[in-house]
Amino acid sequence: MSIDFNKIQSMLGFGLSVFAAVSGAMMWYRGSIQKSYAAERDFRHLRNNQESHAKALAMVDGEVKELRDEIAERFHRQETELVQIKSLLMAQFARNGDSISGIFGRKE
């Protein structure tokens, strides 16, 4: 019985190439699974960041609305006080017979 080294060499080469192809396919599959998990994780992070930004924006919007209402109320109070001051000045001018425009001037 003779040993054919060319045949053994060919079979070992074929076995090595099959092993390399199978291990390469396994590594490719593993990489694709890891990439899909990474993409899911990144998407969840982006979604969570968007939700937190939306909550922060809603909170800031509420604070801005409160400040706007407070400023409007303050302007209303100042307007009311200015009207009162104007009416008091007009009453005082009427009592004295003076006015800025001269309408209520004293008749002598």
PDB file of N, CA and C in Angstrom:
ATOM      1  N   MET A   1       0.831  -1.162   0.000  1.00  0.00           N
ATOM      2  CA  MET A   1       0.000   0.000   0.000  1.00  0.00           C
ATOM      3  C   MET A   1       0.890   1.245   0.000  1.00  0.00           C
ATOM      4  N   SER A   2       0.634   2.047  -0.959  1.00  0.00           N
ATOM      5  CA  SER A   2       1.461   3.235  -1.062  1.00  0.00           C
ATOM      6  C   SER A   2       0.647   4.458  -0.620  1.00  0.00           C
ATOM      7  N   ILE A   3       1.326   5.380  -0.057  1.00  0.00           N
ATOM      8  CA  ILE A   3       0.687   6.610   0.423  1.00  0.00           C
ATOM      9  C   ILE A   3       0.847   7.663  -0.672  1.00  0.00           C
ATOM     10  N   ASP A   4      -0.296   8.207  -1.070  1.00  0.00           N
ATOM     11  CA  ASP A   4      -0.271   9.249  -2.098  1.00  0.00           C
ATOM     12  C   ASP A   4      -0.278  10.612  -1.394  1.00  0.00           C
ATOM     13  N   PHE A   5       0.896  11.214  -1.323  1.00  0.00           N
ATOM     14  CA  PHE A   5       1.037  12.484  -0.608  1.00  0.00           C
ATOM     15  C   PHE A   5       0.329  13.633  -1.325  1.00  0.00           C
ATOM     16  N   ASN A   6       0.208  13.572  -2.612  1.00  0.00           N
ATOM     17  CA  ASN A   6      -0.506  14.624  -3.357  1.00  0.00           C
ATOM     18  C   ASN A   6      -1.988  14.629  -2.999  1.00  0.00           C
ATOM     19  N   LYS A   7      -2.546  13.438  -2.850  1.00  0.00           N
ATOM     20  CA  LYS A   7      -3.958  13.336  -2.489  1.00  0.00           C
ATOM     21  C   LYS A   7      -4.169  13.847  -1.061  1.00  0.00           C
ATOM     22  N   ILE A   8      -3.271  13.469  -0.153  1.00  0.00           N
ATOM     23  CA  ILE A   8      -3.372  13.930   1.245  1.00  0.00           C
ATOM     24  C   ILE A   8      -3.224  15.452   1.290  1.00  0.00           C
ATOM     25  N   GLN A   9      -2.293  15.977   0.528  1.00  0.00           N
ATOM     26  CA  GLN A   9      -2.083  17.418   0.489  1.00  0.00           C
ATOM     27  C   GLN A   9      -3.318  18.121  -0.064  1.00  0.00           C
ATOM     28  N   SER A  10      -3.927  17.594  -1.084  1.00  0.00           N
ATOM     29  CA  SER A  10      -5.136  18.184  -1.661  1.00  0.00           C
ATOM     30  C   SER A  10      -6.283  18.138  -0.670  1.00  0.00           C
ATOM     31  N   MET A  11      -6.436  17.013   0.039  1.00  0.00           N
ATOM     32  CA  MET A  11      -7.522  16.889   1.022  1.00  0.00           C
ATOM     33  C   MET A  11      -7.309  17.842   2.197  1.00  0.00           C
ATOM     34  N   LEU A  12      -6.065  17.955   2.660  1.00  0.00           N
ATOM     35  CA  LEU A  12      -5.786  18.900   3.746  1.00  0.00           C
ATOM     36  C   LEU A  12      -6.036  20.337   3.294  1.00  0.00           C
ATOM     37  N   GLY A  13      -5.661  20.691   2.100  1.00  0.00           N
ATOM     38  CA  GLY A  13      -5.920  22.028   1.564  1.00  0.00           C
ATOM     39  C   GLY A  13      -7.407  22.304   1.441  1.00  0.00           C
ATOM     40  N   PHE A  14      -8.159  21.312   0.945  1.00  0.00           N
ATOM     41  CA  PHE A  14      -9.610  21.467   0.839  1.00  0.00           C
ATOM     42  C   PHE A  14     -10.238  21.626   2.222  1.00  0.00           C
ATOM     43  N   GLY A  15      -9.801  20.782   3.184  1.00  0.00           N
ATOM     44  CA  GLY A  15     -10.333  20.873   4.552  1.00  0.00           C
ATOM     45  C   GLY A  15     -10.017  22.219   5.183  1.00  0.00           C
ATOM     46  N   LEU A  16      -8.798  22.702   4.967  1.00  0.00           N
ATOM     47  CA  LEU A  16      -8.410  24.003   5.503  1.00  0.00           C
ATOM     48  C   LEU A  16      -9.229  25.123   4.864  1.00  0.00           C
ATOM     49  N   SER A  17      -9.472  25.042   3.570  1.00  0.00           N
ATOM     50  CA  SER A  17     -10.269  26.079   2.902  1.00  0.00           C
ATOM     51  C   SER A  17     -11.720  26.040   3.362  1.00  0.00           C
ATOM     52  N   VAL A  18     -12.279  24.837   3.577  1.00  0.00           N
ATOM     53  CA  VAL A  18     -13.649  24.730   4.095  1.00  0.00           C
ATOM     54  C   VAL A  18     -13.710  25.315   5.500  1.00  0.00           C
ATOM     55  N   PHE A  19     -12.723  24.982   6.331  1.00  0.00           N
ATOM     56  CA  PHE A  19     -12.679  25.512   7.701  1.00  0.00           C
ATOM     57  C   PHE A  19     -12.579  27.042   7.678  1.00  0.00           C
ATOM     58  N   ALA A  20     -11.744  27.585   6.806  1.00  0.00           N
ATOM     59  CA  ALA A  20     -11.587  29.037   6.709  1.00  0.00           C
ATOM     60  C   ALA A  20     -12.886  29.686   6.234  1.00  0.00           C
ATOM     61  N   ALA A  21     -13.554  29.072   5.276  1.00  0.00           N
ATOM     62  CA  ALA A  21     -14.809  29.634   4.766  1.00  0.00           C
ATOM     63  C   ALA A  21     -15.889  29.604   5.833  1.00  0.00           C
ATOM     64  N   VAL A  22     -15.997  28.482   6.562  1.00  0.00           N
ATOM     65  CA  VAL A  22     -17.015  28.369   7.612  1.00  0.00           C
ATOM     66  C   VAL A  22     -16.716  29.349   8.741  1.00  0.00           C
ATOM     67  N   SER A  23     -15.453  29.423   9.171  1.00  0.00           N
ATOM     68  CA  SER A  23     -15.128  30.357  10.256  1.00  0.00           C
ATOM     69  C   SER A  23     -15.321  31.802   9.796  1.00  0.00           C
ATOM     70  N   GLY A  24     -15.024  32.118   8.546  1.00  0.00           N
ATOM     71  CA  GLY A  24     -15.270  33.463   8.022  1.00  0.00           C
ATOM     72  C   GLY A  24     -16.749  33.797   8.002  1.00  0.00           C
ATOM     73  N   ALA A  25     -17.576  32.823   7.606  1.00  0.00           N
ATOM     74  CA  ALA A  25     -19.025  33.043   7.601  1.00  0.00           C
ATOM     75  C   ALA A  25     -19.540  33.254   9.020  1.00  0.00           C
ATOM     76  N   MET A  26     -18.995  32.490   9.973  1.00  0.00           N
ATOM     77  CA  MET A  26     -19.414  32.653  11.374  1.00  0.00           C
ATOM     78  C   MET A  26     -19.010  34.026  11.904  1.00  0.00           C
ATOM     79  N   MET A  27     -17.805  34.462  11.569  1.00  0.00           N
ATOM     80  CA  MET A  27     -17.352  35.783  12.014  1.00  0.00           C
ATOM     81  C   MET A  27     -18.201  36.884  11.368  1.00  0.00           C
ATOM     82  N   TRP A  28     -18.543  36.738  10.093  1.00  0.00           N
ATOM     83  CA  TRP A  28     -19.393  37.715   9.424  1.00  0.00           C
ATOM     84  C   TRP A  28     -20.767  37.775  10.088  1.00  0.00           C
ATOM     85  N   TYR A  29     -21.347  36.608  10.391  1.00  0.00           N
ATOM     86  CA  TYR A  29     -22.664  36.561  11.033  1.00  0.00           C
ATOM     87  C   TYR A  29     -22.598  37.206  12.413  1.00  0.00           C
ATOM     88  N   ARG A  30     -21.546  36.890  13.162  1.00  0.00           N
ATOM     89  CA  ARG A  30     -21.386  37.470  14.497  1.00  0.00           C
ATOM     90  C   ARG A  30     -21.267  38.992  14.400  1.00  0.00           C
ATOM     91  N   GLY A  31     -20.506  39.478  13.446  1.00  0.00           N
ATOM     92  CA  GLY A  31     -20.362  40.922  13.256  1.00  0.00           C
ATOM     93  C   GLY A  31     -21.669  41.583  12.873  1.00  0.00           C
ATOM     94  N   SER A  32     -22.444  40.924  12.017  1.00  0.00           N
ATOM     95  CA  SER A  32     -23.727  41.514  11.619  1.00  0.00           C
ATOM     96  C   SER A  32     -24.695  41.559  12.794  1.00  0.00           C
ATOM     97  N   ILE A  33     -24.670  40.529  13.648  1.00  0.00           N
ATOM     98  CA  ILE A  33     -25.526  40.536  14.843  1.00  0.00           C
ATOM     99  C   ILE A  33     -25.097  41.656  15.784  1.00  0.00           C
ATOM    100  N   GLN A  34     -23.797  41.808  15.990  1.00  0.00           N
ATOM    101  CA  GLN A  34     -23.311  42.878  16.858  1.00  0.00           C
ATOM    102  C   GLN A  34     -23.680  44.247  16.295  1.00  0.00           C
ATOM    103  N   LYS A  35     -23.590  44.404  14.995  1.00  0.00           N
ATOM    104  CA  LYS A  35     -23.960  45.681  14.384  1.00  0.00           C
ATOM    105  C   LYS A  35     -25.441  45.970  14.558  1.00  0.00           C
ATOM    106  N   SER A  36     -26.272  44.931  14.446  1.00  0.00           N
ATOM    107  CA  SER A  36     -27.710  45.164  14.620  1.00  0.00           C
ATOM    108  C   SER A  36     -28.019  45.536  16.065  1.00  0.00           C
ATOM    109  N   TYR A  37     -27.357  44.879  17.038  1.00  0.00           N
ATOM    110  CA  TYR A  37     -27.552  45.247  18.440  1.00  0.00           C
ATOM    111  C   TYR A  37     -27.057  46.669  18.698  1.00  0.00           C
ATOM    112  N   ALA A  38     -25.920  47.012  18.111  1.00  0.00           N
ATOM    113  CA  ALA A  38     -25.388  48.367  18.283  1.00  0.00           C
ATOM    114  C   ALA A  38     -26.331  49.402  17.670  1.00  0.00           C
ATOM    115  N   ALA A  39     -26.899  49.088  16.515  1.00  0.00           N
ATOM    116  CA  ALA A  39     -27.840  50.018  15.881  1.00  0.00           C
ATOM    117  C   ALA A  39     -29.094  50.181  16.735  1.00  0.00           C
ATOM    118  N   GLU A  40     -29.589  49.081  17.299  1.00  0.00           N
ATOM    119  CA  GLU A  40     -30.755  49.167  18.192  1.00  0.00           C
ATOM    120  C   GLU A  40     -30.435  50.014  19.411  1.00  0.00           C
ATOM    121  N   ARG A  41     -29.262  49.784  19.999  1.00  0.00           N
ATOM    122  CA  ARG A  41     -28.861  50.533  21.184  1.00  0.00           C
ATOM    123  C   ARG A  41     -28.738  52.018  20.855  1.00  0.00           C
ATOM    124  N   ASP A  42     -28.110  52.341  19.733  1.00  0.00           N
ATOM    125  CA  ASP A  42     -27.989  53.736  19.330  1.00  0.00           C
ATOM    126  C   ASP A  42     -29.354  54.361  19.089  1.00  0.00           C
ATOM    127  N   PHE A  43     -30.260  53.613  18.470  1.00  0.00           N
ATOM    128  CA  PHE A  43     -31.605  54.129  18.232  1.00  0.00           C
ATOM    129  C   PHE A  43     -32.327  54.399  19.547  1.00  0.00           C
ATOM    130  N   ARG A  44     -32.189  53.473  20.512  1.00  0.00           N
ATOM    131  CA  ARG A  44     -32.817  53.692  21.825  1.00  0.00           C
ATOM    132  C   ARG A  44     -32.233  54.922  22.506  1.00  0.00           C
ATOM    133  N   HIS A  45     -30.909  55.083  22.410  1.00  0.00           N
ATOM    134  CA  HIS A  45     -30.287  56.262  23.010  1.00  0.00           C
ATOM    135  C   HIS A  45     -30.803  57.537  22.351  1.00  0.00           C
ATOM    136  N   LEU A  46     -30.898  57.533  21.040  1.00  0.00           N
ATOM    137  CA  LEU A  46     -31.411  58.713  20.341  1.00  0.00           C
ATOM    138  C   LEU A  46     -32.857  59.005  20.720  1.00  0.00           C
ATOM    139  N   ARG A  47     -33.673  57.940  20.814  1.00  0.00           N
ATOM    140  CA  ARG A  47     -35.075  58.126  21.195  1.00  0.00           C
ATOM    141  C   ARG A  47     -35.176  58.670  22.619  1.00  0.00           C
ATOM    142  N   ASN A  48     -34.378  58.112  23.539  1.00  0.00           N
ATOM    143  CA  ASN A  48     -34.407  58.594  24.921  1.00  0.00           C
ATOM    144  C   ASN A  48     -33.931  60.040  25.006  1.00  0.00           C
ATOM    145  N   ASN A  49     -32.898  60.387  24.238  1.00  0.00           N
ATOM    146  CA  ASN A  49     -32.433  61.774  24.225  1.00  0.00           C
ATOM    147  C   ASN A  49     -33.507  62.701  23.677  1.00  0.00           C
ATOM    148  N   GLN A  50     -34.200  62.258  22.631  1.00  0.00           N
ATOM    149  CA  GLN A  50     -35.263  63.084  22.068  1.00  0.00           C
ATOM    150  C   GLN A  50     -36.388  63.273  23.085  1.00  0.00           C
ATOM    151  N   GLU A  51     -36.738  62.214  23.797  1.00  0.00           N
ATOM    152  CA  GLU A  51     -37.789  62.327  24.812  1.00  0.00           C
ATOM    153  C   GLU A  51     -37.361  63.266  25.933  1.00  0.00           C
ATOM    154  N   SER A  52     -36.103  63.163  26.365  1.00  0.00           N
ATOM    155  CA  SER A  52     -35.646  64.051  27.439  1.00  0.00           C
ATOM    156  C   SER A  52     -35.596  65.499  26.959  1.00  0.00           C
ATOM    157  N   HIS A  53     -35.202  65.716  25.701  1.00  0.00           N
ATOM    158  CA  HIS A  53     -35.214  67.076  25.164  1.00  0.00           C
ATOM    159  C   HIS A  53     -36.648  67.605  25.059  1.00  0.00           C
ATOM    160  N   ALA A  54     -37.574  66.751  24.684  1.00  0.00           N
ATOM    161  CA  ALA A  54     -38.977  67.181  24.589  1.00  0.00           C
ATOM    162  C   ALA A  54     -39.510  67.564  25.968  1.00  0.00           C
ATOM    163  N   LYS A  55     -39.155  66.766  26.992  1.00  0.00           N
ATOM    164  CA  LYS A  55     -39.591  67.093  28.357  1.00  0.00           C
ATOM    165  C   LYS A  55     -38.981  68.409  28.819  1.00  0.00           C
ATOM    166  N   ALA A  56     -37.686  68.592  28.545  1.00  0.00           N
ATOM    167  CA  ALA A  56     -37.023  69.838  28.941  1.00  0.00           C
ATOM    168  C   ALA A  56     -37.631  71.029  28.213  1.00  0.00           C
ATOM    169  N   LEU A  57     -37.934  70.855  26.937  1.00  0.00           N
ATOM    170  CA  LEU A  57     -38.543  71.933  26.169  1.00  0.00           C
ATOM    171  C   LEU A  57     -39.935  72.266  26.695  1.00  0.00           C
ATOM    172  N   ALA A  58     -40.691  71.245  27.072  1.00  0.00           N
ATOM    173  CA  ALA A  58     -42.021  71.486  27.640  1.00  0.00           C
ATOM    174  C   ALA A  58     -41.902  72.237  28.961  1.00  0.00           C
ATOM    175  N   MET A  59     -40.902  71.867  29.768  1.00  0.00           N
ATOM    176  CA  MET A  59     -40.705  72.541  31.044  1.00  0.00           C
ATOM    177  C   MET A  59     -40.319  74.005  30.814  1.00  0.00           C
ATOM    178  N   VAL A  60     -39.413  74.251  29.880  1.00  0.00           N
ATOM    179  CA  VAL A  60     -39.003  75.624  29.580  1.00  0.00           C
ATOM    180  C   VAL A  60     -40.179  76.407  29.010  1.00  0.00           C
ATOM    181  N   ASP A  61     -40.985  75.768  28.173  1.00  0.00           N
ATOM    182  CA  ASP A  61     -42.158  76.430  27.613  1.00  0.00           C
ATOM    183  C   ASP A  61     -43.126  76.836  28.718  1.00  0.00           C
ATOM    184  N   GLY A  62     -43.314  75.947  29.695  1.00  0.00           N
ATOM    185  CA  GLY A  62     -44.180  76.274  30.826  1.00  0.00           C
ATOM    186  C   GLY A  62     -43.638  77.444  31.630  1.00  0.00           C
ATOM    187  N   GLU A  63     -42.327  77.449  31.856  1.00  0.00           N
ATOM    188  CA  GLU A  63     -41.723  78.553  32.600  1.00  0.00           C
ATOM    189  C   GLU A  63     -41.845  79.867  31.832  1.00  0.00           C
ATOM    190  N   VAL A  64     -41.652  79.809  30.523  1.00  0.00           N
ATOM    191  CA  VAL A  64     -41.778  81.021  29.704  1.00  0.00           C
ATOM    192  C   VAL A  64     -43.217  81.528  29.739  1.00  0.00           C
ATOM    193  N   LYS A  65     -44.175  80.615  29.702  1.00  0.00           N
ATOM    194  CA  LYS A  65     -45.583  81.031  29.766  1.00  0.00           C
ATOM    195  C   LYS A  65     -45.886  81.687  31.105  1.00  0.00           C
ATOM    196  N   GLU A  66     -45.362  81.102  32.196  1.00  0.00           N
ATOM    197  CA  GLU A  66     -45.575  81.710  33.511  1.00  0.00           C
ATOM    198  C   GLU A  66     -44.964  83.108  33.561  1.00  0.00           C
ATOM    199  N   LEU A  67     -43.745  83.254  33.045  1.00  0.00           N
ATOM    200  CA  LEU A  67     -43.105  84.570  33.039  1.00  0.00           C
ATOM    201  C   LEU A  67     -43.875  85.561  32.175  1.00  0.00           C
ATOM    202  N   ARG A  68     -44.366  85.094  31.020  1.00  0.00           N
ATOM    203  CA  ARG A  68     -45.140  85.970  30.143  1.00  0.00           C
ATOM    204  C   ARG A  68     -46.422  86.431  30.836  1.00  0.00           C
ATOM    205  N   ASP A  69     -47.088  85.509  31.534  1.00  0.00           N
ATOM    206  CA  ASP A  69     -48.303  85.881  32.258  1.00  0.00           C
ATOM    207  C   ASP A  69     -47.991  86.858  33.388  1.00  0.00           C
ATOM    208  N   GLU A  70     -46.870  86.610  34.082  1.00  0.00           N
ATOM    209  CA  GLU A  70     -46.477  87.506  35.171  1.00  0.00           C
ATOM    210  C   GLU A  70     -46.155  88.900  34.643  1.00  0.00           C
ATOM    211  N   ILE A  71     -45.470  88.975  33.514  1.00  0.00           N
ATOM    212  CA  ILE A  71     -45.142  90.275  32.915  1.00  0.00           C
ATOM    213  C   ILE A  71     -46.412  90.984  32.451  1.00  0.00           C
ATOM    214  N   ALA A  72     -47.337  90.240  31.858  1.00  0.00           N
ATOM    215  CA  ALA A  72     -48.603  90.848  31.419  1.00  0.00           C
ATOM    216  C   ALA A  72     -49.378  91.390  32.612  1.00  0.00           C
ATOM    217  N   GLU A  73     -49.383  90.633  33.708  1.00  0.00           N
ATOM    218  CA  GLU A  73     -50.077  91.100  34.916  1.00  0.00           C
ATOM    219  C   GLU A  73     -49.402  92.352  35.472  1.00  0.00           C
ATOM    220  N   ARG A  74     -48.073  92.358  35.459  1.00  0.00           N
ATOM    221  CA  ARG A  74     -47.331  93.517  35.962  1.00  0.00           C
ATOM    222  C   ARG A  74     -47.615  94.747  35.103  1.00  0.00           C
ATOM    223  N   PHE A  75     -47.637  94.591  33.781  1.00  0.00           N
ATOM    224  CA  PHE A  75     -47.961  95.715  32.900  1.00  0.00           C
ATOM    225  C   PHE A  75     -49.389  96.207  33.134  1.00  0.00           C
ATOM    226  N   HIS A  76     -50.303  95.278  33.369  1.00  0.00           N
ATOM    227  CA  HIS A  76     -51.690  95.677  33.639  1.00  0.00           C
ATOM    228  C   HIS A  76     -51.764  96.504  34.925  1.00  0.00           C
ATOM    229  N   ARG A  77     -51.048  96.053  35.965  1.00  0.00           N
ATOM    230  CA  ARG A  77     -51.034  96.817  37.222  1.00  0.00           C
ATOM    231  C   ARG A  77     -50.435  98.197  37.013  1.00  0.00           C
ATOM    232  N   GLN A  78     -49.340  98.276  36.262  1.00  0.00           N
ATOM    233  CA  GLN A  78     -48.710  99.571  36.014  1.00  0.00           C
ATOM    234  C   GLN A  78     -49.627 100.476  35.199  1.00  0.00           C
ATOM    235  N   GLU A  79     -50.324  99.892  34.240  1.00  0.00           N
ATOM    236  CA  GLU A  79     -51.259 100.687  33.448  1.00  0.00           C
ATOM    237  C   GLU A  79     -52.376 101.233  34.336  1.00  0.00           C
ATOM    238  N   THR A  80     -52.879 100.387  35.226  1.00  0.00           N
ATOM    239  CA  THR A  80     -53.932 100.827  36.148  1.00  0.00           C
ATOM    240  C   THR A  80     -53.425 101.946  37.050  1.00  0.00           C
ATOM    241  N   GLU A  81     -52.212 101.787  37.567  1.00  0.00           N
ATOM    242  CA  GLU A  81     -51.651 102.824  38.433  1.00  0.00           C
ATOM    243  C   GLU A  81     -51.425 104.122  37.669  1.00  0.00           C
ATOM    244  N   LEU A  82     -50.986 104.032  36.417  1.00  0.00           N
ATOM    245  CA  LEU A  82     -50.799 105.245  35.620  1.00  0.00           C
ATOM    246  C   LEU A  82     -52.126 105.960  35.369  1.00  0.00           C
ATOM    247  N   VAL A  83     -53.175 105.209  35.128  1.00  0.00           N
ATOM    248  CA  VAL A  83     -54.496 105.815  34.939  1.00  0.00           C
ATOM    249  C   VAL A  83     -54.936 106.506  36.226  1.00  0.00           C
ATOM    250  N   GLN A  84     -54.689 105.865  37.371  1.00  0.00           N
ATOM    251  CA  GLN A  84     -55.049 106.477  38.652  1.00  0.00           C
ATOM    252  C   GLN A  84     -54.249 107.755  38.894  1.00  0.00           C
ATOM    253  N   ILE A  85     -52.947 107.709  38.597  1.00  0.00           N
ATOM    254  CA  ILE A  85     -52.115 108.900  38.778  1.00  0.00           C
ATOM    255  C   ILE A  85     -52.592 110.015  37.855  1.00  0.00           C
ATOM    256  N   LYS A  86     -52.920 109.671  36.633  1.00  0.00           N
ATOM    257  CA  LYS A  86     -53.410 110.667  35.681  1.00  0.00           C
ATOM    258  C   LYS A  86     -54.709 111.293  36.173  1.00  0.00           C
ATOM    259  N   SER A  87     -55.613 110.462  36.682  1.00  0.00           N
ATOM    260  CA  SER A  87     -56.893 111.012  37.161  1.00  0.00           C
ATOM    261  C   SER A  87     -56.679 111.889  38.390  1.00  0.00           C
ATOM    262  N   LEU A  88     -55.749 111.492  39.278  1.00  0.00           N
ATOM    263  CA  LEU A  88     -55.455 112.339  40.440  1.00  0.00           C
ATOM    264  C   LEU A  88     -54.847 113.669  40.008  1.00  0.00           C
ATOM    265  N   LEU A  89     -53.940 113.647  39.047  1.00  0.00           N
ATOM    266  CA  LEU A  89     -53.350 114.893  38.560  1.00  0.00           C
ATOM    267  C   LEU A  89     -54.396 115.779  37.897  1.00  0.00           C
ATOM    268  N   MET A  90     -55.278 115.167  37.120  1.00  0.00           N
ATOM    269  CA  MET A  90     -56.324 115.961  36.471  1.00  0.00           C
ATOM    270  C   MET A  90     -57.259 116.571  37.507  1.00  0.00           C
ATOM    271  N   ALA A  91     -57.571 115.803  38.553  1.00  0.00           N
ATOM    272  CA  ALA A  91     -58.437 116.344  39.611  1.00  0.00           C
ATOM    273  C   ALA A  91     -57.737 117.490  40.332  1.00  0.00           C
ATOM    274  N   GLN A  92     -56.436 117.322  40.599  1.00  0.00           N
ATOM    275  CA  GLN A  92     -55.689 118.383  41.279  1.00  0.00           C
ATOM    276  C   GLN A  92     -55.607 119.631  40.405  1.00  0.00           C
ATOM    277  N   PHE A  93     -55.354 119.441  39.119  1.00  0.00           N
ATOM    278  CA  PHE A  93     -55.321 120.588  38.213  1.00  0.00           C
ATOM    279  C   PHE A  93     -56.685 121.275  38.155  1.00  0.00           C
ATOM    280  N   ALA A  94     -57.746 120.486  38.166  1.00  0.00           N
ATOM    281  CA  ALA A  94     -59.095 121.067  38.111  1.00  0.00           C
ATOM    282  C   ALA A  94     -59.372 121.872  39.371  1.00  0.00           C
ATOM    283  N   ARG A  95     -58.908 121.375  40.521  1.00  0.00           N
ATOM    284  CA  ARG A  95     -59.110 122.120  41.767  1.00  0.00           C
ATOM    285  C   ARG A  95     -58.327 123.426  41.758  1.00  0.00           C
ATOM    286  N   ASN A  96     -57.120 123.361  41.227  1.00  0.00           N
ATOM    287  CA  ASN A  96     -56.285 124.563  41.209  1.00  0.00           C
ATOM    288  C   ASN A  96     -56.634 125.492  40.054  1.00  0.00           C
ATOM    289  N   GLY A  97     -57.337 124.982  39.099  1.00  0.00           N
ATOM    290  CA  GLY A  97     -57.672 125.783  37.936  1.00  0.00           C
ATOM    291  C   GLY A  97     -56.546 125.805  36.914  1.00  0.00           C
ATOM    292  N   ASP A  98     -55.581 124.902  37.033  1.00  0.00           N
ATOM    293  CA  ASP A  98     -54.462 124.828  36.094  1.00  0.00           C
ATOM    294  C   ASP A  98     -54.618 123.585  35.229  1.00  0.00           C
ATOM    295  N   SER A  99     -53.891 123.612  34.175  1.00  0.00           N
ATOM    296  CA  SER A  99     -53.740 122.390  33.394  1.00  0.00           C
ATOM    297  C   SER A  99     -52.500 122.539  32.535  1.00  0.00           C
ATOM    298  N   ILE A 100     -52.018 121.444  32.077  1.00  0.00           N
ATOM    299  CA  ILE A 100     -50.828 121.487  31.241  1.00  0.00           C
ATOM    300  C   ILE A 100     -51.165 122.157  29.913  1.00  0.00           C
ATOM    301  N   SER A 101     -52.322 121.854  29.380  1.00  0.00           N
ATOM    302  CA  SER A 101     -52.694 122.411  28.080  1.00  0.00           C
ATOM    303  C   SER A 101     -53.361 123.772  28.196  1.00  0.00           C
ATOM    304  N   GLY A 102     -53.740 124.158  29.388  1.00  0.00           N
ATOM    305  CA  GLY A 102     -54.395 125.446  29.566  1.00  0.00           C
ATOM    306  C   GLY A 102     -55.899 125.380  29.445  1.00  0.00           C
ATOM    307  N   ILE A 103     -56.465 124.225  29.288  1.00  0.00           N
ATOM    308  CA  ILE A 103     -57.913 124.090  29.147  1.00  0.00           C
ATOM    309  C   ILE A 103     -58.611 124.483  30.439  1.00  0.00           C
ATOM    310  N   PHE A 104     -58.022 124.045  31.554  1.00  0.00           N
ATOM    311  CA  PHE A 104     -58.653 124.338  32.833  1.00  0.00           C
ATOM    312  C   PHE A 104     -58.107 125.629  33.443  1.00  0.00           C
ATOM    313  N   GLY A 105     -57.686 126.534  32.641  1.00  0.00           N
ATOM    314  CA  GLY A 105     -57.105 127.769  33.159  1.00  0.00           C
ATOM    315  C   GLY A 105     -58.118 128.561  33.982  1.00  0.00           C
ATOM    316  N   ARG A 106     -57.608 129.342  34.936  1.00  0.00           N
ATOM    317  CA  ARG A 106     -58.486 130.134  35.806  1.00  0.00           C
ATOM    318  C   ARG A 106     -59.085 131.279  35.012  1.00  0.00           C
ATOM    319  N   LYS A 107     -60.302 131.475  35.261  1.00  0.00           N
ATOM    320  CA  LYS A 107     -61.009 132.579  34.611  1.00  0.00           C
ATOM    321  C   LYS A 107     -61.057 133.714  35.626  1.00  0.00           C
ATOM    322  N   GLU A 108     -60.378 134.779  35.354  1.00  0.00           N
ATOM    323  CA  GLU A 108     -60.366 135.885  36.310  1.00  0.00           C
ATOM    324  C   GLU A 108     -60.987 137.110  35.745  1.00  0.00           C
TER     325      GLU A 108
END
